[in-house]
Amino acid sequence: MVNYWKSKVLPKIKKVFENPKKAAALEACKAFDESKEQYSKECEEKKTDLEPKVTEIYQASSTEIKALIKEPTDAAVKKHSAAVQKFLDELAKIDFPGSKSVSEAASKVGPAYVSGPVLFVFEKVSTFIPALVEEEKKKEEEKKEEAVPPPAEAEAESSKEEVKEKEIAVEAAVEEKLEDAPPAPAADPPKP
């Protein structure tokens, strides 16, 4: 009875609960892992030809993709899977090393299932555009600094404004008192 269970029933149960996408993704990831070195070499060899094309695609891509290339994570790949797929397709059009196989696998099973190869391709893309990535980081930091002034400056500005308002109020009160006050009596002429 135990042998029958192990040989006939258990495989059928596993087959029912097995996810076909995961199996296909595992095969694609294994094939990609075997070719990583080749893709790295191709990137180095074609760097001068690919750099302007990759830069153009990067600049035309969405902010989510730009952020993902700066800091690639599995969660971000899963969250922005449609944008990732579009970016991979664009890379495949210019024959970026490894992008074709990753794009095909991602279109079949989804970018989230093949996040390892996707992240590898994004890391290779980031080597082509380090200057752009650095420029964008600087711009973001400048925007953050402009948006929120440091607390000491904000307090100093607000205290200066309060002092000016108080001075204006005091001056206005003094002027009103001077206007309302009766004229001072004329001084007696000096006696000889």
mmCIF file of C-alpha atoms in Angstrom:
data_model
loop_
_atom_site.group_PDB
_atom_site.id
_atom_site.type_symbol
_atom_site.label_atom_id
_atom_site.label_comp_id
_atom_site.label_asym_id
_atom_site.label_seq_id
_atom_site.Cartn_x
_atom_site.Cartn_y
_atom_site.Cartn_z
ATOM 1 C CA MET A 1 0.000 0.000 0.000
ATOM 2 C CA VAL A 2 2.833 2.420 0.856
ATOM 3 C CA ASN A 3 4.608 1.709 -2.427
ATOM 4 C CA TYR A 4 1.429 2.309 -4.372
ATOM 5 C CA TRP A 5 0.941 5.621 -2.554
ATOM 6 C CA LYS A 6 4.499 6.768 -3.290
ATOM 7 C CA SER A 7 4.503 5.687 -6.924
ATOM 8 C CA LYS A 8 0.969 6.560 -8.090
ATOM 9 C CA VAL A 9 -0.840 8.943 -5.780
ATOM 10 C CA LEU A 10 1.915 11.251 -4.526
ATOM 11 C CA PRO A 11 3.196 12.247 -8.016
ATOM 12 C CA LYS A 12 -0.358 13.137 -9.078
ATOM 13 C CA ILE A 13 -0.849 15.296 -6.004
ATOM 14 C CA LYS A 14 2.464 17.075 -6.614
ATOM 15 C CA LYS A 15 1.505 17.687 -10.216
ATOM 16 C CA VAL A 16 -1.775 19.306 -9.174
ATOM 17 C CA PHE A 17 -0.090 21.694 -6.748
ATOM 18 C CA GLU A 18 2.969 22.394 -8.863
ATOM 19 C CA ASN A 19 3.134 25.791 -10.543
ATOM 20 C CA PRO A 20 4.139 25.467 -14.224
ATOM 21 C CA LYS A 21 5.444 29.050 -14.277
ATOM 22 C CA LYS A 22 7.918 28.308 -11.504
ATOM 23 C CA ALA A 23 9.240 25.268 -13.322
ATOM 24 C CA ALA A 24 9.687 27.220 -16.563
ATOM 25 C CA ALA A 25 11.306 30.089 -14.651
ATOM 26 C CA LEU A 26 13.765 27.725 -12.962
ATOM 27 C CA GLU A 27 14.815 26.313 -16.321
ATOM 28 C CA ALA A 28 15.229 29.797 -17.784
ATOM 29 C CA CYS A 29 17.258 30.951 -14.765
ATOM 30 C CA LYS A 30 19.542 27.896 -14.992
ATOM 31 C CA ALA A 31 20.161 28.484 -18.697
ATOM 32 C CA PHE A 32 20.850 32.163 -18.054
ATOM 33 C CA ASP A 33 23.239 31.429 -15.171
ATOM 34 C CA GLU A 34 25.286 29.189 -17.443
ATOM 35 C CA SER A 35 25.648 32.044 -19.950
ATOM 36 C CA LYS A 36 26.389 34.913 -17.539
ATOM 37 C CA GLU A 37 30.106 34.972 -18.241
ATOM 38 C CA GLN A 38 29.492 35.075 -21.972
ATOM 39 C CA TYR A 39 27.065 37.985 -21.570
ATOM 40 C CA SER A 40 29.575 39.865 -19.417
ATOM 41 C CA LYS A 41 32.276 39.441 -22.057
ATOM 42 C CA GLU A 42 29.905 40.590 -24.801
ATOM 43 C CA CYS A 43 29.054 43.695 -22.782
ATOM 44 C CA GLU A 44 32.706 44.616 -22.480
ATOM 45 C CA GLU A 45 33.373 43.969 -26.183
ATOM 46 C CA LYS A 46 30.359 45.958 -27.425
ATOM 47 C CA LYS A 47 30.525 48.744 -24.853
ATOM 48 C CA THR A 48 31.346 51.535 -27.304
ATOM 49 C CA ASP A 49 28.601 50.512 -29.726
ATOM 50 C CA LEU A 50 25.936 49.951 -27.087
ATOM 51 C CA GLU A 51 26.578 52.947 -24.847
ATOM 52 C CA PRO A 52 24.705 55.595 -26.898
ATOM 53 C CA LYS A 53 21.790 53.230 -27.547
ATOM 54 C CA VAL A 54 21.486 52.230 -23.896
ATOM 55 C CA THR A 55 21.705 55.874 -22.824
ATOM 56 C CA GLU A 56 18.900 56.792 -25.218
ATOM 57 C CA ILE A 57 16.666 53.966 -23.963
ATOM 58 C CA TYR A 58 17.453 54.850 -20.351
ATOM 59 C CA GLN A 59 16.565 58.521 -20.816
ATOM 60 C CA ALA A 60 13.278 57.586 -22.514
ATOM 61 C CA SER A 61 12.315 55.156 -19.759
ATOM 62 C CA SER A 62 10.005 55.829 -16.825
ATOM 63 C CA THR A 63 11.126 57.038 -13.424
ATOM 64 C CA GLU A 64 10.352 53.608 -11.941
ATOM 65 C CA ILE A 65 12.844 51.964 -14.293
ATOM 66 C CA LYS A 66 15.456 54.617 -13.582
ATOM 67 C CA ALA A 67 15.049 54.024 -9.864
ATOM 68 C CA LEU A 68 15.194 50.274 -10.400
ATOM 69 C CA ILE A 69 18.441 50.550 -12.359
ATOM 70 C CA LYS A 70 19.951 52.701 -9.607
ATOM 71 C CA GLU A 71 18.903 50.298 -6.854
ATOM 72 C CA PRO A 72 17.713 46.949 -8.265
ATOM 73 C CA THR A 73 15.552 44.831 -5.952
ATOM 74 C CA ASP A 74 13.273 41.813 -6.373
ATOM 75 C CA ALA A 75 10.321 43.681 -4.858
ATOM 76 C CA ALA A 76 10.668 46.548 -7.337
ATOM 77 C CA VAL A 77 10.830 44.112 -10.269
ATOM 78 C CA LYS A 78 7.617 42.512 -9.065
ATOM 79 C CA LYS A 79 5.916 45.848 -8.427
ATOM 80 C CA HIS A 80 6.766 47.383 -11.815
ATOM 81 C CA SER A 81 6.658 44.245 -13.944
ATOM 82 C CA ALA A 82 4.962 45.904 -16.944
ATOM 83 C CA ALA A 83 7.579 48.664 -17.126
ATOM 84 C CA VAL A 84 10.358 46.103 -16.650
ATOM 85 C CA GLN A 85 9.017 44.001 -19.524
ATOM 86 C CA LYS A 86 8.846 47.058 -21.789
ATOM 87 C CA PHE A 87 12.420 48.046 -20.886
ATOM 88 C CA LEU A 88 13.685 44.512 -21.542
ATOM 89 C CA ASP A 89 11.966 44.500 -24.933
ATOM 90 C CA GLU A 90 13.695 47.772 -25.824
ATOM 91 C CA LEU A 91 17.049 46.309 -24.795
ATOM 92 C CA ALA A 92 16.374 43.205 -26.878
ATOM 93 C CA LYS A 93 15.784 45.403 -29.938
ATOM 94 C CA ILE A 94 19.328 46.762 -29.715
ATOM 95 C CA ASP A 95 20.778 43.277 -29.063
ATOM 96 C CA PHE A 96 21.949 44.018 -25.544
ATOM 97 C CA PRO A 97 23.746 40.880 -24.310
ATOM 98 C CA GLY A 98 21.392 38.618 -22.388
ATOM 99 C CA SER A 99 18.344 40.809 -22.808
ATOM 100 C CA LYS A 100 16.736 38.683 -25.495
ATOM 101 C CA SER A 101 16.653 35.506 -23.430
ATOM 102 C CA VAL A 102 15.526 37.399 -20.314
ATOM 103 C CA SER A 103 12.845 39.245 -22.275
ATOM 104 C CA GLU A 104 11.486 35.991 -23.720
ATOM 105 C CA ALA A 105 11.472 34.281 -20.331
ATOM 106 C CA ALA A 106 9.854 37.289 -18.675
ATOM 107 C CA SER A 107 7.140 37.452 -21.337
ATOM 108 C CA LYS A 108 6.336 33.774 -20.778
ATOM 109 C CA VAL A 109 6.331 33.597 -16.986
ATOM 110 C CA GLY A 110 6.560 37.211 -15.805
ATOM 111 C CA PRO A 111 9.532 39.334 -14.732
ATOM 112 C CA ALA A 112 8.986 38.532 -11.052
ATOM 113 C CA TYR A 113 9.704 34.825 -11.644
ATOM 114 C CA VAL A 114 13.006 35.553 -13.411
ATOM 115 C CA SER A 115 14.117 38.420 -11.212
ATOM 116 C CA GLY A 116 17.696 37.120 -10.922
ATOM 117 C CA PRO A 117 18.437 37.413 -14.648
ATOM 118 C CA VAL A 118 16.497 40.706 -14.830
ATOM 119 C CA LEU A 119 18.622 42.181 -12.056
ATOM 120 C CA PHE A 120 21.793 40.952 -13.782
ATOM 121 C CA VAL A 121 20.790 42.744 -17.000
ATOM 122 C CA PHE A 122 19.936 45.905 -15.049
ATOM 123 C CA GLU A 123 23.319 45.821 -13.322
ATOM 124 C CA LYS A 124 25.017 45.565 -16.724
ATOM 125 C CA VAL A 125 22.893 48.462 -18.013
ATOM 126 C CA SER A 126 23.945 50.569 -15.026
ATOM 127 C CA THR A 127 27.606 50.178 -16.024
ATOM 128 C CA PHE A 128 26.818 51.940 -19.314
ATOM 129 C CA ILE A 129 25.250 54.992 -17.688
ATOM 130 C CA PRO A 130 27.031 55.791 -14.422
ATOM 131 C CA ALA A 131 27.362 59.491 -15.247
ATOM 132 C CA LEU A 132 23.621 59.843 -15.887
ATOM 133 C CA VAL A 133 22.777 57.985 -12.701
ATOM 134 C CA GLU A 134 25.087 60.242 -10.678
ATOM 135 C CA GLU A 135 23.624 63.387 -12.286
ATOM 136 C CA GLU A 136 20.098 62.291 -11.451
ATOM 137 C CA LYS A 137 21.050 61.494 -7.861
ATOM 138 C CA LYS A 138 22.524 64.989 -7.502
ATOM 139 C CA LYS A 139 19.403 66.589 -8.987
ATOM 140 C CA GLU A 140 17.178 64.633 -6.596
ATOM 141 C CA GLU A 141 19.306 65.694 -3.620
ATOM 142 C CA GLU A 142 19.180 69.338 -4.743
ATOM 143 C CA LYS A 143 15.387 69.171 -5.096
ATOM 144 C CA LYS A 144 15.089 67.717 -1.594
ATOM 145 C CA GLU A 145 17.327 70.448 -0.168
ATOM 146 C CA GLU A 146 15.348 73.190 -1.914
ATOM 147 C CA ALA A 147 12.002 71.755 -0.864
ATOM 148 C CA VAL A 148 12.844 71.617 2.839
ATOM 149 C CA PRO A 149 15.105 74.355 4.206
ATOM 150 C CA PRO A 150 17.197 73.342 7.176
ATOM 151 C CA PRO A 151 15.367 73.867 10.494
ATOM 152 C CA ALA A 152 17.781 76.538 11.790
ATOM 153 C CA GLU A 153 17.261 78.691 8.701
ATOM 154 C CA ALA A 154 13.503 78.254 8.851
ATOM 155 C CA GLU A 155 13.419 79.296 12.517
ATOM 156 C CA ALA A 156 15.700 82.268 11.858
ATOM 157 C CA GLU A 157 13.527 83.447 8.968
ATOM 158 C CA SER A 158 10.322 83.117 10.981
ATOM 159 C CA SER A 159 11.817 84.945 13.995
ATOM 160 C CA LYS A 160 13.022 87.789 11.721
ATOM 161 C CA GLU A 161 9.534 88.093 10.263
ATOM 162 C CA GLU A 162 7.983 88.191 13.758
ATOM 163 C CA VAL A 163 10.418 90.909 14.880
ATOM 164 C CA LYS A 164 9.627 93.006 11.797
ATOM 165 C CA GLU A 165 5.881 92.613 12.385
ATOM 166 C CA LYS A 166 6.275 93.698 16.032
ATOM 167 C CA GLU A 167 8.363 96.736 15.028
ATOM 168 C CA ILE A 168 5.731 97.778 12.481
ATOM 169 C CA ALA A 169 2.978 97.385 15.073
ATOM 170 C CA VAL A 170 4.920 99.457 17.646
ATOM 171 C CA GLU A 171 5.627 102.204 15.110
ATOM 172 C CA ALA A 172 1.955 102.311 14.131
ATOM 173 C CA ALA A 173 0.916 102.574 17.781
ATOM 174 C CA VAL A 174 3.393 105.401 18.442
ATOM 175 C CA GLU A 175 2.134 107.320 15.402
ATOM 176 C CA GLU A 176 -1.476 106.952 16.569
ATOM 177 C CA LYS A 177 -0.608 108.267 20.017
ATOM 178 C CA LEU A 178 1.192 111.226 18.508
ATOM 179 C CA GLU A 179 -1.786 112.050 16.326
ATOM 180 C CA ASP A 180 -4.292 111.710 19.181
ATOM 181 C CA ALA A 181 -2.246 113.716 21.711
ATOM 182 C CA PRO A 182 -3.165 117.394 22.208
ATOM 183 C CA PRO A 183 -0.643 119.870 20.933
ATOM 184 C CA ALA A 184 1.973 120.822 23.441
ATOM 185 C CA PRO A 185 1.592 124.287 24.972
ATOM 186 C CA ALA A 186 3.836 126.910 23.560
ATOM 187 C CA ALA A 187 6.800 127.618 25.669
ATOM 188 C CA ASP A 188 6.953 130.948 27.441
ATOM 189 C CA PRO A 189 9.354 133.352 25.882
ATOM 190 C CA PRO A 190 12.461 133.880 27.895
ATOM 191 C CA LYS A 191 12.406 136.855 30.229
ATOM 192 C CA PRO A 192 15.072 139.506 29.855
#
